[in-house]
mmCIF file of C-alpha atoms in Angstrom:
data_model
loop_
_atom_site.group_PDB
_atom_site.id
_atom_site.type_symbol
_atom_site.label_atom_id
_atom_site.label_comp_id
_atom_site.label_asym_id
_atom_site.label_seq_id
_atom_site.Cartn_x
_atom_site.Cartn_y
_atom_site.Cartn_z
ATOM 1 C CA MET A 7 7.727 -100.950 129.512
ATOM 2 C CA SER A 8 11.167 -98.902 130.139
ATOM 3 C CA ASN A 9 12.657 -96.635 127.255
ATOM 4 C CA LYS A 10 16.651 -97.326 127.547
ATOM 5 C CA ALA A 11 17.540 -94.241 125.630
ATOM 6 C CA LEU A 12 14.873 -92.087 127.572
ATOM 7 C CA ASP A 13 15.808 -93.186 130.649
ATOM 8 C CA TYR A 14 19.838 -92.547 129.368
ATOM 9 C CA ALA A 15 18.848 -89.247 128.451
ATOM 10 C CA GLU A 16 17.062 -88.358 131.706
ATOM 11 C CA GLY A 17 19.155 -90.290 134.226
ATOM 12 C CA THR A 18 22.539 -89.878 132.645
ATOM 13 C CA LEU A 19 22.370 -86.904 130.676
ATOM 14 C CA LYS A 20 19.939 -85.050 132.796
ATOM 15 C CA VAL A 21 18.793 -83.498 129.327
ATOM 16 C CA HIS A 22 15.494 -82.376 131.304
ATOM 17 C CA GLU A 23 17.071 -81.150 134.042
ATOM 18 C CA VAL A 24 19.345 -78.744 132.151
ATOM 19 C CA TYR A 25 16.265 -77.566 130.083
ATOM 20 C CA GLU A 26 14.303 -76.871 133.396
ATOM 21 C CA GLY A 27 17.638 -74.990 134.496
ATOM 22 C CA VAL A 28 17.680 -72.887 131.715
ATOM 23 C CA LEU A 29 13.956 -72.190 132.100
ATOM 24 C CA GLN A 30 14.489 -70.716 135.626
ATOM 25 C CA LYS A 31 17.649 -69.391 134.816
ATOM 26 C CA LEU A 32 15.461 -67.193 132.341
ATOM 27 C CA GLU A 33 12.757 -66.303 135.109
ATOM 28 C CA ASP A 34 15.560 -65.402 137.678
ATOM 29 C CA LEU A 35 16.683 -62.749 134.789
ATOM 30 C CA ASP A 36 13.419 -61.614 134.161
ATOM 31 C CA GLU A 37 13.117 -60.498 138.122
ATOM 32 C CA VAL A 38 16.871 -58.891 138.142
ATOM 33 C CA LEU A 39 15.753 -56.827 135.089
ATOM 34 C CA ALA A 40 12.434 -55.680 136.440
ATOM 35 C CA ASP A 41 14.776 -54.591 139.667
ATOM 36 C CA LEU A 42 17.367 -53.274 137.488
ATOM 37 C CA ASP A 43 14.749 -50.641 135.594
ATOM 38 C CA LYS A 44 13.116 -50.094 138.738
ATOM 39 C CA ALA A 45 17.023 -49.236 140.221
ATOM 40 C CA GLN A 46 17.468 -46.819 137.627
ATOM 41 C CA ASP A 47 14.202 -45.222 137.661
ATOM 42 C CA SER A 48 15.342 -44.284 141.328
ATOM 43 C CA ARG A 49 18.468 -43.148 140.022
ATOM 44 C CA ARG A 50 17.276 -40.842 137.594
ATOM 45 C CA GLN A 51 14.696 -39.559 140.291
ATOM 46 C CA LEU A 52 17.316 -38.545 142.642
ATOM 47 C CA ASP A 53 19.446 -37.189 140.408
ATOM 48 C CA GLU A 54 16.754 -34.751 139.332
ATOM 49 C CA ASP A 55 16.302 -34.143 143.107
ATOM 50 C CA TYR A 56 20.203 -33.306 143.129
ATOM 51 C CA ALA A 57 20.116 -31.221 140.480
ATOM 52 C CA ASP A 58 17.084 -29.024 141.896
ATOM 53 C CA ARG A 59 18.687 -28.658 145.130
ATOM 54 C CA GLU A 60 21.785 -27.227 143.634
ATOM 55 C CA VAL A 61 19.518 -24.840 142.147
ATOM 56 C CA ASP A 62 18.010 -24.073 145.041
ATOM 57 C CA LEU A 63 21.450 -23.415 146.935
ATOM 58 C CA VAL A 64 22.618 -21.704 144.027
ATOM 59 C CA ASN A 65 19.985 -19.333 144.434
ATOM 60 C CA GLU A 66 20.012 -19.292 148.343
ATOM 61 C CA MET A 67 23.694 -18.623 148.581
ATOM 62 C CA ARG A 68 23.693 -15.887 145.397
ATOM 63 C CA GLY A 69 21.249 -13.946 147.935
ATOM 64 C CA VAL A 70 23.162 -14.337 151.056
ATOM 65 C CA HIS A 71 26.577 -13.435 148.912
ATOM 66 C CA PRO A 72 25.292 -11.130 145.777
ATOM 67 C CA SER A 73 28.614 -8.961 145.458
ATOM 68 C CA MET A 74 30.996 -12.285 145.302
ATOM 69 C CA SER A 75 32.761 -12.769 142.368
ATOM 70 C CA ASP A 76 31.785 -15.718 139.468
ATOM 71 C CA THR A 77 35.139 -17.188 140.134
ATOM 72 C CA ARG A 78 34.795 -17.109 143.794
ATOM 73 C CA PHE A 79 31.112 -18.119 144.178
ATOM 74 C CA LYS A 80 32.096 -21.073 142.288
ATOM 75 C CA SER A 81 34.705 -22.149 144.512
ATOM 76 C CA GLU A 82 33.154 -21.189 147.747
ATOM 77 C CA PHE A 83 29.773 -22.933 146.317
ATOM 78 C CA LYS A 84 32.010 -26.628 146.168
ATOM 79 C CA GLY A 85 32.154 -26.145 149.898
ATOM 80 C CA TRP A 86 28.638 -25.392 150.608
ATOM 81 C CA GLU A 87 27.843 -28.129 148.205
ATOM 82 C CA ARG A 88 29.517 -30.716 150.291
ATOM 83 C CA THR A 89 28.153 -29.676 153.711
ATOM 84 C CA ASP A 90 24.718 -29.115 152.953
ATOM 85 C CA GLU A 91 22.419 -32.133 154.589
ATOM 86 C CA VAL A 92 19.691 -32.259 151.469
ATOM 87 C CA LEU A 93 22.741 -32.611 149.162
ATOM 88 C CA ARG A 94 24.442 -35.056 151.435
ATOM 89 C CA ASP A 95 21.722 -37.552 152.106
ATOM 90 C CA LEU A 96 20.845 -37.513 148.468
ATOM 91 C CA ARG A 97 24.398 -38.229 147.199
ATOM 92 C CA VAL A 98 24.528 -41.319 150.025
ATOM 93 C CA LYS A 99 21.242 -41.980 148.586
ATOM 94 C CA LEU A 100 22.140 -42.084 144.891
ATOM 95 C CA ASN A 101 25.813 -44.124 146.083
ATOM 96 C CA LYS A 102 23.848 -46.748 147.501
ATOM 97 C CA VAL A 103 21.532 -46.746 144.536
ATOM 98 C CA ARG A 104 24.665 -46.686 141.942
ATOM 99 C CA GLY A 105 26.078 -50.008 143.961
ATOM 100 C CA ASP A 106 22.825 -51.357 143.652
ATOM 101 C CA ILE A 107 22.568 -50.944 139.682
ATOM 102 C CA GLN A 108 26.370 -52.162 139.600
ATOM 103 C CA GLY A 109 25.521 -55.556 141.632
ATOM 104 C CA LEU A 110 22.121 -56.238 139.315
ATOM 105 C CA GLU A 111 23.847 -55.497 135.870
ATOM 106 C CA ILE A 112 26.373 -58.314 137.198
ATOM 107 C CA ASP A 113 23.959 -60.723 137.968
ATOM 108 C CA ARG A 114 22.026 -59.525 135.019
ATOM 109 C CA ASP A 115 25.178 -60.065 133.069
ATOM 110 C CA LEU A 116 26.258 -64.008 134.965
ATOM 111 C CA LEU A 117 23.028 -65.396 134.274
ATOM 112 C CA LYS A 118 22.956 -64.438 130.600
ATOM 113 C CA LEU A 119 26.052 -66.718 130.684
ATOM 114 C CA ARG A 120 24.531 -69.204 132.667
ATOM 115 C CA ILE A 121 21.792 -69.442 130.120
ATOM 116 C CA ASN A 122 24.091 -69.475 127.325
ATOM 117 C CA ALA A 123 26.234 -72.174 128.426
ATOM 118 C CA GLY A 124 22.779 -73.836 129.224
ATOM 119 C CA CYS A 125 21.540 -73.476 125.745
ATOM 120 C CA SER A 126 24.935 -74.653 124.833
ATOM 121 C CA ARG A 127 24.901 -77.742 126.966
ATOM 122 C CA MET A 128 21.091 -78.548 125.306
ATOM 123 C CA GLU A 129 22.709 -78.274 121.667
ATOM 124 C CA GLU A 130 25.609 -80.487 122.493
ATOM 125 C CA LEU A 131 23.120 -82.677 124.302
ATOM 126 C CA GLY A 132 20.831 -82.767 121.055
ATOM 127 C CA GLY A 133 24.007 -83.368 118.915
ATOM 128 C CA TYR A 134 24.714 -86.154 120.952
ATOM 129 C CA LEU A 135 21.586 -87.907 120.858
ATOM 130 C CA HIS A 136 21.728 -87.545 117.017
ATOM 131 C CA TYR A 137 24.699 -89.285 116.751
ATOM 132 C CA LEU A 138 23.538 -92.124 119.095
ATOM 133 C CA ALA A 139 20.292 -92.605 116.579
ATOM 134 C CA ALA A 140 22.621 -92.938 113.577
ATOM 135 C CA VAL A 141 24.929 -94.841 115.367
ATOM 136 C CA LYS A 142 21.631 -97.532 116.213
ATOM 137 C CA ASN A 143 20.478 -97.182 112.708
ATOM 138 C CA GLN A 144 23.963 -97.674 110.964
ATOM 139 C CA ALA A 145 23.755 -101.186 113.599
ATOM 140 C CA GLU A 146 20.366 -102.070 112.505
ATOM 141 C CA LYS A 147 20.941 -101.872 108.924
ATOM 142 C CA LYS A 148 24.474 -104.003 109.279
ATOM 143 C CA THR A 149 22.207 -106.627 111.072
ATOM 144 C CA THR A 150 19.739 -106.343 108.721
ATOM 145 C CA ARG A 151 22.102 -106.987 105.591
ATOM 146 C CA GLU A 152 23.841 -109.496 107.632
ATOM 147 C CA GLU A 153 20.616 -111.505 107.931
ATOM 148 C CA THR A 154 19.629 -110.785 104.213
ATOM 149 C CA SER A 155 23.174 -112.273 103.303
ATOM 150 C CA ASP A 156 22.793 -115.737 105.403
ATOM 151 C CA GLY A 157 19.105 -116.361 103.327
ATOM 152 C CA THR A 158 17.085 -115.361 106.307
ATOM 153 C CA THR A 159 14.378 -113.008 105.604
ATOM 154 C CA SER A 160 14.445 -109.560 107.173
ATOM 155 C CA LYS A 161 11.775 -107.103 108.476
#
């Protein structure tokens, strides 16, 4: 035997489909957050490697140019820093990881918005279903009162 209310909720309003969609988006969000955490760990490691190489380069260049003034050394260091192969490779990797992080943050924010929209939709559907139940109850009460006033017995 078919239940009209259940058929309407599932078939027309797609209540269960909305619920399943939100659950899937929660799983997707969990994956994105795990990937984001890994990317941030990678960025922190690359930042550390970059800082270590900068210190090594400063020590190396100070050994080659011990009598150079600090002002000139800082000015020259900017050029050495840009031409150092290790630092260049680290900069490329850092830029890639930063781009990945930005993309993952956008994915995270979009999933959160979709989850919120799905939850709002479920609340809206819940309110609508409560409204329909109240209308049905009111109609049943009205029918019962009419039957009682006609002299027939009510259930």
